[in-house]
XYZ file of C-alpha atoms in Angstrom:
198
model
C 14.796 4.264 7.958
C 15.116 2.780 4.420
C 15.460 -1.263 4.909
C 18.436 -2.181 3.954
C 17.482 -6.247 4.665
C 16.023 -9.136 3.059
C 12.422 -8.849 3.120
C 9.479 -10.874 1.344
C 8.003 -9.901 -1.575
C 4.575 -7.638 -0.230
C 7.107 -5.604 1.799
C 9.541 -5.160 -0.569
C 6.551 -3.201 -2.650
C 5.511 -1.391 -0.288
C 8.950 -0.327 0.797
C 8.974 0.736 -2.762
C 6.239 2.634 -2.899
C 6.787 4.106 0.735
C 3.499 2.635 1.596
C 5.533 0.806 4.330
C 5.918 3.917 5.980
C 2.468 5.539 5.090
C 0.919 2.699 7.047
C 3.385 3.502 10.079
C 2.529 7.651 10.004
C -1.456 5.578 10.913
C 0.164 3.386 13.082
C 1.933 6.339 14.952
C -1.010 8.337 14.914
C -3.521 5.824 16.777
C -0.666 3.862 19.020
C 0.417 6.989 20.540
C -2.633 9.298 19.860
C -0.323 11.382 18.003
C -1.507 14.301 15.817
C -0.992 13.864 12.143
C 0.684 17.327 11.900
C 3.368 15.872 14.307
C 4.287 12.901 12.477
C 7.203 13.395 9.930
C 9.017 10.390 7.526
C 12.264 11.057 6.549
C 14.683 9.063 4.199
C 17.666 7.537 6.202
C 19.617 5.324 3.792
C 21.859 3.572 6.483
C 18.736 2.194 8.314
C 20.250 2.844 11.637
C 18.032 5.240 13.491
C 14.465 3.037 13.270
C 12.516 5.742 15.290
C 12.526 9.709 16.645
C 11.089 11.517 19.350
C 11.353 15.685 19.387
C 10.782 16.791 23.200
C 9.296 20.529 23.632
C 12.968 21.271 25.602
C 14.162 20.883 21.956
C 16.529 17.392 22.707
C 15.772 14.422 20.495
C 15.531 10.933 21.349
C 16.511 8.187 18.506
C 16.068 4.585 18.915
C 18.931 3.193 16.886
C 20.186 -0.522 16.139
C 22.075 -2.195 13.343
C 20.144 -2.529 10.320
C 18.077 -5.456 11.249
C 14.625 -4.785 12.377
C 14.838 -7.529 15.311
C 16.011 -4.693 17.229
C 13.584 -2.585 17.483
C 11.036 -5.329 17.707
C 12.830 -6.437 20.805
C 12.810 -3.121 21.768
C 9.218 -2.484 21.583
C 8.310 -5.867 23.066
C 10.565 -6.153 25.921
C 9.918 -2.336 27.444
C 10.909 -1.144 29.931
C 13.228 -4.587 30.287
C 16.250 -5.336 27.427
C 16.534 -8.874 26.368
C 19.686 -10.190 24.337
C 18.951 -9.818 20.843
C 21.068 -12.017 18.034
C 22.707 -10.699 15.068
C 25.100 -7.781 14.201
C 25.865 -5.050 17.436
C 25.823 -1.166 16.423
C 28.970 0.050 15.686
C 28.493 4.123 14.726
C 32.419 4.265 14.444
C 32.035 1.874 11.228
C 29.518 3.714 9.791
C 30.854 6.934 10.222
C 28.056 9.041 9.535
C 24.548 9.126 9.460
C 22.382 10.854 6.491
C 18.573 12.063 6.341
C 16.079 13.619 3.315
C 12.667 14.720 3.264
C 10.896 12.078 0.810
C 9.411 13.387 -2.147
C 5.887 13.280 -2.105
C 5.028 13.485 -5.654
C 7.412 10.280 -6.374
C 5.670 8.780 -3.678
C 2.215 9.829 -3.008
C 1.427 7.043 -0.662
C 2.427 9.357 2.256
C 0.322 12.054 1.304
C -2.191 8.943 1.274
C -1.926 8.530 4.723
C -2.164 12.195 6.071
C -5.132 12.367 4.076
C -7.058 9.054 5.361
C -6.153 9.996 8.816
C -8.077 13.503 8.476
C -11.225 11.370 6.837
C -11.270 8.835 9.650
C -10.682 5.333 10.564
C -12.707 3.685 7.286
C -10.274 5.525 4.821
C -6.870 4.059 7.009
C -8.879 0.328 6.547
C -9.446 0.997 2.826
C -6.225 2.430 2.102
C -4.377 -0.791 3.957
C -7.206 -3.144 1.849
C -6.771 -1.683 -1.887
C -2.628 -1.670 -0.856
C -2.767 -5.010 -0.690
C -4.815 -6.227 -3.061
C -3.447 -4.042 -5.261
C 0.324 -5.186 -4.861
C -0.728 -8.707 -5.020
C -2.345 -7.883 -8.800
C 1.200 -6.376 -9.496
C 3.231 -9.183 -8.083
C 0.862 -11.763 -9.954
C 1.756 -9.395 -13.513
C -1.920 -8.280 -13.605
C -0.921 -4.558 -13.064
C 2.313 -2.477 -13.613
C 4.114 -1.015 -10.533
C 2.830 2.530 -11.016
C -0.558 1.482 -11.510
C -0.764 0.507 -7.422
C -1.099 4.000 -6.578
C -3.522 4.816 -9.535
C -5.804 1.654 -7.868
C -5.726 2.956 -4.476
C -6.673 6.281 -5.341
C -9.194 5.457 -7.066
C -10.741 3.482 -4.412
C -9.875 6.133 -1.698
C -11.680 8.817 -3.787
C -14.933 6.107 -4.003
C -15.269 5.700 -0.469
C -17.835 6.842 1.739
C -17.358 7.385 5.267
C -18.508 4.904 7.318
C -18.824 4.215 10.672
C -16.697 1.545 11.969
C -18.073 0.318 15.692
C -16.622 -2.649 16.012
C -13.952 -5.313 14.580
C -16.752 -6.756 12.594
C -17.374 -3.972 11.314
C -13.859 -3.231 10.293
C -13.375 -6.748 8.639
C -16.730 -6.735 6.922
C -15.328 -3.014 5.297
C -11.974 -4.445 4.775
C -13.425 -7.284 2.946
C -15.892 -5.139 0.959
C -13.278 -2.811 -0.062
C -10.857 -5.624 -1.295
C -13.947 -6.399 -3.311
C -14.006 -3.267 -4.731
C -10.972 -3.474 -5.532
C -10.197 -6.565 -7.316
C -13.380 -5.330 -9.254
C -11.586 -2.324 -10.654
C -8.837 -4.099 -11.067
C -10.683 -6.757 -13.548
C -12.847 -4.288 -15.504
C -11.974 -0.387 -14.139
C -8.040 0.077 -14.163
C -6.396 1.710 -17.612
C -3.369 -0.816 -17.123
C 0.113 0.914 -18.133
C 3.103 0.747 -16.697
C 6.570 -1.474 -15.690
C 5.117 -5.057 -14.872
C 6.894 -7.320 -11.664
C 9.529 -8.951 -13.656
């Protein structure tokens, strides 16, 4: 689903660049040891239906809630109990009906991002996640235009090496180093273009 609900600014980027989602096809892959080829995204405007399941019988399971994501986090964290949950109740009958697209991957490469770092390993998912959001913080300080984000974390996906990540130090020393990187190409790398935060 598409939010349809007041977020904060980082989010709201990354909902616009469907990095949001490229981060939960890793998420998805590693929670529930899920192969990539598995995972699909699709574009549901109403924000109803927060999460699929396909079954090999062919029946489908959706996890659906009013567009407010307190649902499904009460969801996840209550399993297998149900807790009451404020805000707005489901009502199907007042939507009436319920829409889905495939995304476009060329208009929004960050999920081809993500199928891509999860076939290079765990150290491309930590520097995709790091440039992201060092990269959105340069656009929502005016440093870089929107469509450069993508252009910056490419870049620094294409740069990296794999490396072996053995423990959380590891991960945060790699995270930090790629931020690094980042900000670097950022200050002295990155041909600046295009359609600054306003």
């Amino acid at each position: 689903a598409h939010p349809n609900w007041s977020m904060g600014k980082k989010i709201s980027v990354d909902s616009a660049t469907m990095m949001n989602k490229a981060l939960e096809i890793i998420e998805a892959h590693y929670l529930f040891n899920m192969p990539p080829e598995k995972i699909e995204v699709l574009v549901h405007p109403q924000s109803v239906v927060h999460s699929m399941v396909h079954y090999k019988d062919g029946s489908v399971l959706a996890q659906m809630g009013a567009s407010d994501m307190r649902t499904p986090i009460a969801h996840a964290l209550a399993w297998p109990e149900r807790i009451d949950t404020p805000g707005q109740k489901l009502d199907l009958a007042k939507i009436g009906k319920l829409s889905f697209e495939v995304p476009d991957t060329v208009r929004f490469p960050a999920l081809g991002a993500a199928y891509e770092c999860l076939e290079s390993g765990p150290f491309a998912c930590v520097a995709l996640n790091a440039a992201n959001e060092v990269a959105v913080e340069a656009f929502l300080t005016k440093n870089i235009g929107f469509l450069d984000i993508m252009d910056c974390i490419d870049h620094i996906l294409h740069k990296t090496k794999g490396v072996k990540l053995g423990s959380i130090d590891d991960v945060i020393e790699y995270d930090l180093a790629i931020r690094a990187e980042t900000k670097a190409f950022i200050s002295g790398g990155l041909t600046k273009k295009r359609v600054l935060a306003s």
